Amino acid sequence: MSLREDFLWGGATAANQYEGGYDQDGKGLNAIDVMTNGSHTTPRQVTWKKADGQTGTTPLVWGKPFAFPKDAIPTILDDYYYPSHTGTDFYHHLEDLGLLAEMGFKCYRFSINWSRIFPNGDDEQVNQAGLAFYDRVVDTCLRLGMEPLVTLSHYETPLSLVIRYNGWSDRKMIPIFEKYAKTLFNHFKGRVKYWLTFNEINAMDHAPYMGGGLLDTSAQNRAQGAHNQFVASALAVKAAHEIDPNMQVGQMLACSAIYTYTCDPKDALKVMEAQQNELFYADVQTGGRYPEYRLKKYAREGIVLEDCSEDYELIAKYPADFLSFSCYGSHVVTTHENTAQAEGNLGMNGVKNPYLETNAWGWTIDPYCLRLTLNTLWDRYHKPLWIVENGLGWSDELTPDGKVHDDYRINYLKANLKSMKDAVEIDGVDLLGYTMWSAIDLVSNGTGEMKKRYGFVYVDRDDRGNGSLKRYKKDSFDWYKQVIATNGENLD
């Protein structure tokens, strides 16, 4: 069995990293618009101001507590650089879609910036200029033969909702999101078939400010925020099916292979616990029920959800139609504390794997991670899967003649696509598509820098927002074009 004939090859972006135009045509601010740039060694900061005029910043580090000062209001301050404000300026470069079509993309995954549709998140009236922009995006995709895969909330909680409600910790967010989702489902009926609700919904545990707009990130608030997003997602599935039975609404999960560092049984138990923490979100949103291990955990920690019986009825009746996920590598866990700590994405959960290489940011390069992850998810849920993020961040160099020789990215993708194909051809996994992260260079979410590049297309932009914004095709551009043309049969 090979990849399906209608396999959806493509690439992905996120509005807060790519779009720019942060204050144009009526758009309001979102949570990321008050986050500064950073680097591999310096975390991004959320800037804030108090009523007495005091200003400051709070670092945001994945997996570490976010201590936002009491009575501080996140806001834009002078003398800081906010990379989301310009991204790589897709707002004024819709011709980028032509480059994606030139590669043969069958699908383009992008996010809608919630505050471009409702500037405060819960406005009575929709911002028509915002809808008009996404009309142009969707209609251009369809004209060029690319299926839109649209994320409703990709770390883009409107800042007004962050300030007024502590983001998703408040149940008031559920009907607000439902209205937002229904607005888009009705508007794009017949044009957009595939939707995702929350990008990497399990970021509520690792980065609750990004994932849920939480300023108070206590364990109680994170649990409540996750629950509220589960209910909102179920309501989105219900609404989509009622508005257009052809619509499909999927989950998006950050997921990776997890290994034991030793054969110590305690390490095996630690892997089990790490996997439970990762898959809990899919157990609910895709599986349709709260697993007992999580309920026991809440009981031990004294967490009591503000809920009602209807919540669980909705979650059970309207689970995700498919399960999409991001996977960049793997991580290793151990009970042996004297081992070297890993760096990079989710490195706080593990230690360095002596059998794998890493990139300059400490992310593991694992040629087997996709097959392992696909099988884990398929065996557990038996719902169609979709790889919506997988890629390699690197400090690409533009040559004087306008070339980018990214053989390292091609080699990474060759190994990962081989792993993906093995899951389908050998193991029988039902896989809908693959959208590489990212289709084109954009701002790194984790570090807020441009130096860490992912795309098939180089954008002339530096870590301080300088540059011509001119686009250059990398070597991987033509390589991926060949992969798509042969439906993955030719990876050389």
Short mmCIF file of C-alpha atoms in Angstrom, two decimals:
data_model
loop_
_atom_site.label_atom_id
_atom_site.label_comp_id
_atom_site.label_asym_id
_atom_site.label_seq_id
_atom_site.Cartn_x
_atom_site.Cartn_y
_atom_site.Cartn_z
CA MET A 1 0.00 0.00 0.00
CA SER A 2 1.43 3.38 -1.02
CA LEU A 3 0.25 6.90 -0.22
CA ARG A 4 -3.31 7.60 -1.32
CA GLU A 5 -3.72 9.21 -4.75
CA ASP A 6 -5.33 12.28 -3.18
CA PHE A 7 -2.60 12.63 -0.53
CA LEU A 8 -2.49 16.27 0.55
CA TRP A 9 1.11 17.42 0.20
CA GLY A 10 1.85 20.96 1.27
CA GLY A 11 3.28 23.28 3.88
CA ALA A 12 2.16 25.31 6.87
CA THR A 13 2.42 28.79 8.40
CA ALA A 14 0.92 30.72 11.33
CA ALA A 15 -0.45 34.25 11.18
CA ASN A 16 1.48 35.54 14.19
CA GLN A 17 4.77 34.38 12.70
CA TYR A 18 4.18 35.16 9.04
CA GLU A 19 1.35 37.57 8.34
CA GLY A 20 2.42 40.93 9.71
CA GLY A 21 0.08 43.91 9.27
CA TYR A 22 -0.58 43.70 13.01
CA ASP A 23 -2.47 47.03 13.21
CA GLN A 24 -3.88 47.32 9.70
CA ASP A 25 -7.46 47.35 8.48
CA GLY A 26 -9.04 47.20 11.90
CA LYS A 27 -7.09 44.30 13.40
CA GLY A 28 -6.83 44.23 17.20
CA LEU A 29 -3.87 43.03 19.25
CA ASN A 30 -3.36 39.40 20.21
CA ALA A 31 -1.29 37.69 22.90
CA ILE A 32 1.79 37.36 20.68
CA ASP A 33 1.76 41.03 19.61
CA VAL A 34 3.23 41.95 23.01
CA MET A 35 6.03 39.35 22.85
CA THR A 36 9.53 40.52 22.02
CA ASN A 37 12.16 38.74 19.96
CA GLY A 38 14.68 36.44 21.61
CA SER A 39 17.36 33.93 20.70
CA HIS A 40 18.63 30.45 21.48
CA THR A 41 20.07 31.74 24.76
CA THR A 42 17.69 34.65 25.55
CA PRO A 43 13.97 33.94 26.05
CA ARG A 44 11.22 36.00 24.49
CA GLN A 45 9.62 38.52 26.85
CA VAL A 46 6.05 39.66 27.41
CA THR A 47 6.07 43.41 28.00
CA TRP A 48 3.66 45.02 30.48
CA LYS A 49 2.61 48.18 32.24
CA LYS A 50 0.86 48.89 35.56
CA ALA A 51 -1.62 51.63 36.42
CA ASP A 52 1.08 53.53 38.33
CA GLY A 53 3.21 53.73 35.18
CA GLN A 54 5.66 50.96 36.12
CA THR A 55 6.77 48.91 33.12
CA GLY A 56 8.64 45.66 32.77
CA THR A 57 9.04 42.35 31.02
CA THR A 58 8.43 38.72 31.95
CA PRO A 59 10.35 35.92 30.20
CA LEU A 60 8.38 33.14 28.55
CA VAL A 61 10.16 29.80 28.56
CA TRP A 62 8.49 26.59 27.39
CA GLY A 63 7.84 24.25 30.30
CA LYS A 64 8.67 26.72 33.06
CA PRO A 65 6.22 28.63 35.29
CA PHE A 66 5.11 31.97 33.93
CA ALA A 67 5.15 34.49 36.78
CA PHE A 68 3.22 37.48 35.45
CA PRO A 69 3.15 40.36 37.97
CA LYS A 70 -0.14 41.11 39.69
CA ASP A 71 -2.09 44.03 38.17
CA ALA A 72 0.30 44.23 35.23
CA ILE A 73 -1.35 44.68 31.84
CA PRO A 74 0.46 43.21 28.81
CA THR A 75 1.05 45.98 26.32
CA ILE A 76 3.37 47.30 23.63
CA LEU A 77 6.24 49.45 24.93
CA ASP A 78 8.72 51.69 23.18
CA ASP A 79 12.26 50.44 22.54
CA TYR A 80 11.31 46.79 22.07
CA TYR A 81 11.10 44.79 18.86
CA TYR A 82 7.96 42.71 18.36
CA PRO A 83 8.51 40.32 15.44
CA SER A 84 4.82 39.43 15.01
CA HIS A 85 4.12 43.00 13.92
CA THR A 86 5.69 42.41 10.54
CA GLY A 87 6.48 38.67 10.39
CA THR A 88 7.63 38.15 6.82
CA ASP A 89 4.76 40.33 5.59
CA PHE A 90 2.41 37.85 3.95
CA TYR A 91 -0.29 40.51 4.39
CA HIS A 92 1.30 42.37 1.50
CA HIS A 93 2.81 39.38 -0.33
CA LEU A 94 -0.04 37.14 -1.40
CA GLU A 95 2.12 36.28 -4.39
CA ASP A 96 3.78 33.81 -2.02
CA LEU A 97 0.86 31.51 -2.77
CA GLY A 98 2.07 31.34 -6.36
CA LEU A 99 5.42 30.00 -5.14
CA LEU A 100 3.67 27.30 -3.14
CA ALA A 101 1.59 26.34 -6.16
CA GLU A 102 4.75 26.22 -8.26
CA MET A 103 6.04 23.52 -5.91
CA GLY A 104 2.83 21.61 -6.60
CA PHE A 105 1.21 22.07 -3.18
CA LYS A 106 -2.08 20.21 -2.89
CA CYS A 107 -2.78 21.84 0.46
CA TYR A 108 -1.79 24.98 2.35
CA ARG A 109 -2.23 25.14 6.10
CA PHE A 110 -2.55 28.64 7.57
CA SER A 111 -4.17 30.25 10.59
CA ILE A 112 -6.73 33.00 10.81
CA ASN A 113 -5.79 35.78 13.18
CA TRP A 114 -8.80 35.89 15.50
CA SER A 115 -8.34 39.60 16.31
CA ARG A 116 -8.40 40.40 12.60
CA ILE A 117 -11.97 39.06 12.51
CA PHE A 118 -13.10 40.30 15.94
CA PRO A 119 -10.57 42.94 17.13
CA ASN A 120 -11.47 42.44 20.80
CA GLY A 121 -12.36 38.78 20.41
CA ASP A 122 -16.03 39.23 21.30
CA ASP A 123 -17.16 42.25 19.28
CA GLU A 124 -20.79 42.42 18.20
CA GLN A 125 -19.86 43.05 14.58
CA VAL A 126 -17.30 41.26 12.45
CA ASN A 127 -14.41 43.24 10.93
CA GLN A 128 -15.28 42.98 7.25
CA ALA A 129 -11.79 44.02 6.15
CA GLY A 130 -10.39 41.03 8.02
CA LEU A 131 -12.79 38.64 6.32
CA ALA A 132 -11.94 40.22 2.97
CA PHE A 133 -8.23 39.48 3.46
CA TYR A 134 -8.87 35.80 4.14
CA ASP A 135 -11.30 35.72 1.21
CA ARG A 136 -8.36 36.65 -0.98
CA VAL A 137 -6.18 33.97 0.62
CA VAL A 138 -8.77 31.19 0.32
CA ASP A 139 -9.92 32.12 -3.17
CA THR A 140 -6.32 32.30 -4.41
CA CYS A 141 -5.57 28.89 -2.90
CA LEU A 142 -8.58 27.35 -4.62
CA ARG A 143 -7.75 28.98 -7.94
CA LEU A 144 -4.22 27.55 -7.71
CA GLY A 145 -5.47 24.07 -6.83
CA MET A 146 -4.53 24.10 -3.14
CA GLU A 147 -6.92 22.81 -0.47
CA PRO A 148 -7.02 25.24 2.50
CA LEU A 149 -6.42 23.72 5.93
CA VAL A 150 -7.35 26.49 8.36
CA THR A 151 -6.41 26.76 12.04
CA LEU A 152 -8.87 28.84 14.05
CA SER A 153 -6.50 29.65 16.92
CA HIS A 154 -2.73 29.33 16.47
CA TYR A 155 -1.41 31.03 19.64
CA GLU A 156 -3.44 34.10 18.67
CA THR A 157 -5.86 34.70 21.56
CA PRO A 158 -7.09 38.31 21.29
CA LEU A 159 -5.26 40.41 23.87
CA SER A 160 -8.48 41.97 25.13
CA LEU A 161 -9.71 38.50 26.18
CA VAL A 162 -6.36 37.79 27.82
CA ILE A 163 -6.63 40.92 29.94
CA ARG A 164 -10.34 40.70 30.80
CA TYR A 165 -10.73 36.98 31.40
CA ASN A 166 -7.24 35.58 32.03
CA GLY A 167 -7.74 33.95 28.65
CA TRP A 168 -9.11 30.45 28.47
CA SER A 169 -9.28 29.95 32.24
CA ASP A 170 -12.74 31.59 32.10
CA ARG A 171 -15.77 29.71 30.77
CA LYS A 172 -16.96 32.92 29.11
CA MET A 173 -14.45 32.04 26.40
CA ILE A 174 -16.51 29.04 25.24
CA PRO A 175 -19.46 30.91 23.67
CA ILE A 176 -17.10 33.62 22.41
CA PHE A 177 -15.08 31.04 20.49
CA GLU A 178 -18.23 29.30 19.30
CA LYS A 179 -19.44 32.56 17.73
CA TYR A 180 -16.04 33.10 16.10
CA ALA A 181 -16.00 29.56 14.69
CA LYS A 182 -19.58 29.78 13.40
CA THR A 183 -18.82 33.10 11.73
CA LEU A 184 -15.96 31.55 9.76
CA PHE A 185 -17.77 28.28 9.01
CA ASN A 186 -20.73 30.16 7.56
CA HIS A 187 -18.58 32.61 5.65
CA PHE A 188 -16.33 29.98 4.07
CA LYS A 189 -18.98 27.30 3.56
CA GLY A 190 -18.26 25.43 0.35
CA ARG A 191 -14.74 26.81 0.12
CA VAL A 192 -12.92 25.48 3.20
CA LYS A 193 -13.43 21.81 4.02
CA TYR A 194 -10.70 21.18 6.62
CA TRP A 195 -10.40 23.06 9.91
CA LEU A 196 -8.33 22.79 13.10
CA THR A 197 -9.43 24.34 16.38
CA PHE A 198 -6.40 24.97 18.63
CA ASN A 199 -2.83 24.63 17.47
CA GLU A 200 -0.88 22.24 19.71
CA ILE A 201 -3.68 22.22 22.26
CA ASN A 202 -1.34 20.58 24.81
CA ALA A 203 0.65 23.82 24.89
CA MET A 204 -1.76 24.66 27.69
CA ASP A 205 0.61 22.63 29.88
CA HIS A 206 3.93 23.78 28.40
CA ALA A 207 3.21 27.39 27.37
CA PRO A 208 -0.18 28.44 28.77
CA TYR A 209 0.25 32.09 27.83
CA MET A 210 0.74 31.16 24.19
CA GLY A 211 -1.67 28.27 24.16
CA GLY A 212 -4.46 29.84 26.19
CA GLY A 213 -3.70 33.47 26.91
CA LEU A 214 -3.24 32.74 30.63
CA LEU A 215 -1.62 35.40 32.80
CA ASP A 216 -2.19 33.38 35.97
CA THR A 217 -0.80 29.99 34.95
CA SER A 218 -1.58 27.95 38.07
CA ALA A 219 -2.23 24.23 37.65
CA GLN A 220 -5.92 24.90 38.37
CA ASN A 221 -6.13 27.50 35.60
CA ARG A 222 -4.26 25.31 33.12
CA ALA A 223 -6.65 22.43 33.77
CA GLN A 224 -9.66 24.70 33.45
CA GLY A 225 -8.25 26.30 30.32
CA ALA A 226 -7.81 22.89 28.70
CA HIS A 227 -11.33 21.85 29.67
CA ASN A 228 -12.82 25.02 28.23
CA GLN A 229 -10.96 24.45 24.96
CA PHE A 230 -12.21 20.85 24.81
CA VAL A 231 -15.81 22.03 25.14
CA ALA A 232 -15.28 24.83 22.62
CA SER A 233 -13.74 22.35 20.16
CA ALA A 234 -16.72 20.00 20.53
CA LEU A 235 -19.09 22.89 19.87
CA ALA A 236 -17.04 23.79 16.80
CA VAL A 237 -17.37 20.23 15.46
CA LYS A 238 -21.13 20.35 16.10
CA ALA A 239 -21.50 23.70 14.35
CA ALA A 240 -19.38 22.68 11.35
CA HIS A 241 -21.38 19.51 10.76
CA GLU A 242 -24.66 21.42 11.00
CA ILE A 243 -23.52 24.23 8.70
CA ASP A 244 -21.88 21.99 6.09
CA PRO A 245 -21.81 18.18 6.44
CA ASN A 246 -18.75 18.12 4.20
CA MET A 247 -16.69 20.10 6.70
CA GLN A 248 -14.21 18.22 8.87
CA VAL A 249 -12.78 19.63 12.09
CA GLY A 250 -9.58 18.11 13.41
CA GLN A 251 -7.47 18.25 16.53
CA MET A 252 -3.90 19.53 16.48
CA LEU A 253 -1.49 17.99 19.00
CA ALA A 254 2.21 18.49 19.68
CA CYS A 255 3.53 14.94 19.73
CA SER A 256 6.81 13.08 19.48
CA ALA A 257 8.42 9.73 20.14
CA ILE A 258 9.54 9.28 23.77
CA TYR A 259 12.41 6.95 24.68
CA THR A 260 13.82 5.57 27.92
CA TYR A 261 17.42 6.47 28.69
CA THR A 262 18.12 3.15 30.41
CA CYS A 263 16.45 -0.25 30.85
CA ASP A 264 15.69 0.65 34.45
CA PRO A 265 11.95 -0.10 34.95
CA LYS A 266 11.62 3.27 36.66
CA ASP A 267 12.60 4.87 33.36
CA ALA A 268 9.90 2.85 31.59
CA LEU A 269 7.35 4.19 34.07
CA LYS A 270 8.59 7.71 33.42
CA VAL A 271 8.02 7.19 29.68
CA MET A 272 4.50 6.02 30.41
CA GLU A 273 3.81 9.12 32.49
CA ALA A 274 5.33 11.41 29.85
CA GLN A 275 3.18 9.82 27.16
CA GLN A 276 0.07 10.16 29.32
CA ASN A 277 0.78 13.88 29.74
CA GLU A 278 1.21 14.22 25.98
CA LEU A 279 -1.77 12.12 24.88
CA PHE A 280 -4.28 13.23 27.49
CA TYR A 281 -5.38 16.03 25.18
CA ALA A 282 -6.04 13.59 22.34
CA ASP A 283 -7.77 11.13 24.67
CA VAL A 284 -10.34 13.85 25.32
CA GLN A 285 -10.59 15.80 22.06
CA THR A 286 -10.27 12.84 19.68
CA GLY A 287 -11.14 9.92 21.98
CA GLY A 288 -14.17 11.70 23.44
CA ARG A 289 -13.60 11.08 27.14
CA TYR A 290 -11.47 12.06 30.11
CA PRO A 291 -9.05 9.23 30.93
CA GLU A 292 -8.99 7.93 34.49
CA TYR A 293 -5.27 8.64 34.92
CA ARG A 294 -5.91 12.37 34.44
CA LEU A 295 -8.91 12.45 36.76
CA LYS A 296 -6.82 10.73 39.43
CA LYS A 297 -4.07 13.29 38.89
CA TYR A 298 -6.54 16.16 39.33
CA ALA A 299 -7.86 14.57 42.53
CA ARG A 300 -4.34 14.22 43.96
CA GLU A 301 -3.53 17.85 43.13
CA GLY A 302 -6.80 19.25 44.44
CA ILE A 303 -7.91 20.48 41.02
CA VAL A 304 -11.68 20.86 40.69
CA LEU A 305 -13.06 21.78 37.27
CA GLU A 306 -15.86 24.26 36.79
CA ASP A 307 -17.99 22.06 34.53
CA CYS A 308 -21.42 20.59 33.91
CA SER A 309 -22.76 17.28 32.63
CA GLU A 310 -23.46 18.82 29.21
CA ASP A 311 -19.71 19.43 28.77
CA TYR A 312 -18.97 15.72 28.81
CA GLU A 313 -21.95 14.91 26.60
CA LEU A 314 -20.63 17.35 23.99
CA ILE A 315 -17.08 16.00 24.25
CA ALA A 316 -18.34 12.44 23.75
CA LYS A 317 -20.77 13.25 20.93
CA TYR A 318 -18.58 15.63 18.92
CA PRO A 319 -14.95 14.43 18.98
CA ALA A 320 -12.46 15.55 16.33
CA ASP A 321 -13.02 14.13 12.85
CA PHE A 322 -9.29 13.54 12.41
CA LEU A 323 -6.12 13.95 14.45
CA SER A 324 -3.37 16.20 13.17
CA PHE A 325 -0.08 16.74 14.92
CA SER A 326 3.33 18.38 14.91
CA CYS A 327 6.43 16.20 15.22
CA TYR A 328 9.98 17.45 14.79
CA GLY A 329 11.98 14.77 16.59
CA SER A 330 11.96 12.81 19.83
CA HIS A 331 13.03 13.14 23.43
CA VAL A 332 14.44 10.91 26.13
CA VAL A 333 13.36 10.72 29.77
CA THR A 334 15.07 9.18 32.77
CA THR A 335 15.03 8.97 36.54
CA HIS A 336 18.83 9.19 36.56
CA GLU A 337 19.42 12.83 37.31
CA ASN A 338 23.16 12.81 36.63
CA THR A 339 22.68 12.58 32.86
CA ALA A 340 23.16 15.60 30.60
CA GLN A 341 20.04 17.68 30.09
CA ALA A 342 18.71 18.05 26.56
CA GLU A 343 18.13 21.43 24.96
CA GLY A 344 15.64 22.70 22.44
CA ASN A 345 11.95 22.04 21.96
CA LEU A 346 10.50 20.27 25.02
CA GLY A 347 14.05 19.53 26.12
CA MET A 348 12.97 20.33 29.67
CA ASN A 349 11.22 16.95 29.66
CA GLY A 350 14.29 14.91 28.89
CA VAL A 351 17.99 14.32 28.40
CA LYS A 352 20.35 14.17 25.47
CA ASN A 353 20.05 11.14 23.21
CA PRO A 354 23.60 9.83 22.53
CA TYR A 355 22.46 8.15 19.30
CA LEU A 356 21.03 11.23 17.59
CA GLU A 357 22.39 14.49 16.23
CA THR A 358 20.87 17.86 17.03
CA ASN A 359 20.62 21.17 15.22
CA ALA A 360 22.15 24.38 16.57
CA TRP A 361 19.10 24.94 18.80
CA GLY A 362 19.35 21.53 20.46
CA TRP A 363 16.46 19.86 18.62
CA THR A 364 17.02 16.17 17.93
CA ILE A 365 17.12 14.91 14.35
CA ASP A 366 15.37 11.56 14.53
CA PRO A 367 14.83 9.60 11.27
CA TYR A 368 12.28 7.26 12.89
CA CYS A 369 10.10 9.68 14.85
CA LEU A 370 7.26 9.89 12.36
CA ARG A 371 6.72 6.15 11.98
CA LEU A 372 6.78 5.67 15.74
CA THR A 373 4.44 8.59 16.41
CA LEU A 374 2.03 7.68 13.63
CA ASN A 375 1.72 4.13 14.92
CA THR A 376 1.19 5.29 18.50
CA LEU A 377 -1.65 7.58 17.46
CA TRP A 378 -3.21 5.17 14.97
CA ASP A 379 -3.21 2.24 17.41
CA ARG A 380 -4.74 4.40 20.14
CA TYR A 381 -7.46 6.27 18.21
CA HIS A 382 -8.01 4.63 14.80
CA LYS A 383 -8.93 7.95 13.24
CA PRO A 384 -7.39 9.49 10.11
CA LEU A 385 -4.09 11.23 10.87
CA TRP A 386 -2.43 14.27 9.34
CA ILE A 387 1.14 15.47 9.84
CA VAL A 388 0.71 19.24 9.83
CA GLU A 389 4.14 20.26 11.15
CA ASN A 390 7.51 18.59 10.60
CA GLY A 391 10.69 20.34 9.57
CA LEU A 392 14.17 21.53 10.37
CA GLY A 393 15.20 24.94 11.68
CA TRP A 394 18.63 26.04 10.48
CA SER A 395 20.72 29.16 10.06
CA ASP A 396 20.46 29.22 6.26
CA GLU A 397 22.91 31.37 4.32
CA LEU A 398 22.04 33.31 1.16
CA THR A 399 24.91 33.19 -1.36
CA PRO A 400 25.90 36.28 -3.38
CA ASP A 401 24.14 34.83 -6.43
CA GLY A 402 20.87 34.44 -4.55
CA LYS A 403 21.02 30.73 -3.71
CA VAL A 404 20.44 28.77 -0.51
CA HIS A 405 22.05 25.34 -0.48
CA ASP A 406 20.12 23.54 2.26
CA ASP A 407 21.17 19.92 1.73
CA TYR A 408 20.82 19.40 5.50
CA ARG A 409 17.08 20.17 5.22
CA ILE A 410 16.67 17.87 2.23
CA ASN A 411 18.45 15.06 4.09
CA TYR A 412 16.26 15.61 7.16
CA LEU A 413 13.09 15.52 5.07
CA LYS A 414 14.20 12.46 3.11
CA ALA A 415 14.59 10.48 6.33
CA ASN A 416 11.36 11.77 7.82
CA LEU A 417 9.30 11.15 4.71
CA LYS A 418 10.73 7.63 4.47
CA SER A 419 9.64 7.10 8.08
CA MET A 420 6.18 8.48 7.25
CA LYS A 421 5.82 6.23 4.21
CA ASP A 422 6.85 3.16 6.21
CA ALA A 423 4.00 3.86 8.63
CA VAL A 424 1.55 3.83 5.72
CA GLU A 425 3.05 1.14 3.50
CA ILE A 426 4.24 -1.32 6.14
CA ASP A 427 1.96 -0.61 9.10
CA GLY A 428 -1.26 0.46 7.37
CA VAL A 429 -1.71 3.84 9.04
CA ASP A 430 -4.48 5.99 7.53
CA LEU A 431 -2.72 9.25 6.66
CA LEU A 432 -4.47 12.19 4.99
CA GLY A 433 -1.55 14.47 4.26
CA TYR A 434 1.72 16.15 5.15
CA THR A 435 2.24 19.91 5.48
CA MET A 436 5.89 20.70 6.16
CA TRP A 437 6.82 23.46 8.61
CA SER A 438 7.19 25.92 7.22
CA ALA A 439 6.18 26.62 3.67
CA ILE A 440 8.28 29.79 3.64
CA ASP A 441 10.61 31.50 6.11
CA LEU A 442 8.89 33.16 9.05
CA VAL A 443 9.61 34.18 12.63
CA SER A 444 10.47 31.31 14.98
CA ASN A 445 7.75 30.86 17.56
CA GLY A 446 10.05 29.61 20.30
CA THR A 447 12.83 32.17 19.97
CA GLY A 448 11.24 35.03 18.05
CA GLU A 449 14.17 35.19 15.64
CA MET A 450 14.56 34.95 11.86
CA LYS A 451 17.94 33.24 12.06
CA LYS A 452 16.24 29.92 12.74
CA ARG A 453 14.72 29.27 9.32
CA TYR A 454 12.44 26.46 8.20
CA GLY A 455 11.04 27.28 4.78
CA PHE A 456 11.49 26.18 1.20
CA VAL A 457 11.68 29.90 0.37
CA TYR A 458 14.23 32.27 1.90
CA VAL A 459 12.96 35.71 2.94
CA ASP A 460 15.45 38.56 3.27
CA ARG A 461 14.68 39.58 6.84
CA ASP A 462 16.91 39.61 9.92
CA ASP A 463 16.34 39.26 13.66
CA ARG A 464 15.59 42.98 14.03
CA GLY A 465 13.17 43.24 11.12
CA ASN A 466 15.64 44.64 8.61
CA GLY A 467 15.85 43.47 5.02
CA SER A 468 14.25 43.80 1.62
CA LEU A 469 11.69 40.98 2.14
CA LYS A 470 12.73 39.62 -1.25
CA ARG A 471 11.98 35.93 -1.74
CA TYR A 472 14.56 33.34 -2.92
CA LYS A 473 13.96 29.68 -3.70
CA LYS A 474 16.15 27.29 -1.72
CA ASP A 475 17.51 24.03 -3.13
CA SER A 476 14.83 22.23 -1.12
CA PHE A 477 12.18 24.05 -3.20
CA ASP A 478 12.92 22.02 -6.34
CA TRP A 479 13.49 18.85 -4.33
CA TYR A 480 10.05 19.06 -2.69
CA LYS A 481 8.48 19.86 -6.05
CA GLN A 482 9.81 16.52 -7.31
CA VAL A 483 8.57 14.68 -4.20
CA ILE A 484 5.05 16.00 -4.71
CA ALA A 485 5.07 15.30 -8.46
CA THR A 486 5.88 11.63 -7.78
CA ASN A 487 3.52 11.39 -4.76
CA GLY A 488 6.51 10.61 -2.57
CA GLU A 489 7.92 7.83 -4.73
CA ASN A 490 11.09 9.76 -5.58
CA LEU A 491 12.86 11.11 -2.49
CA ASP A 492 16.32 11.35 -4.09
#
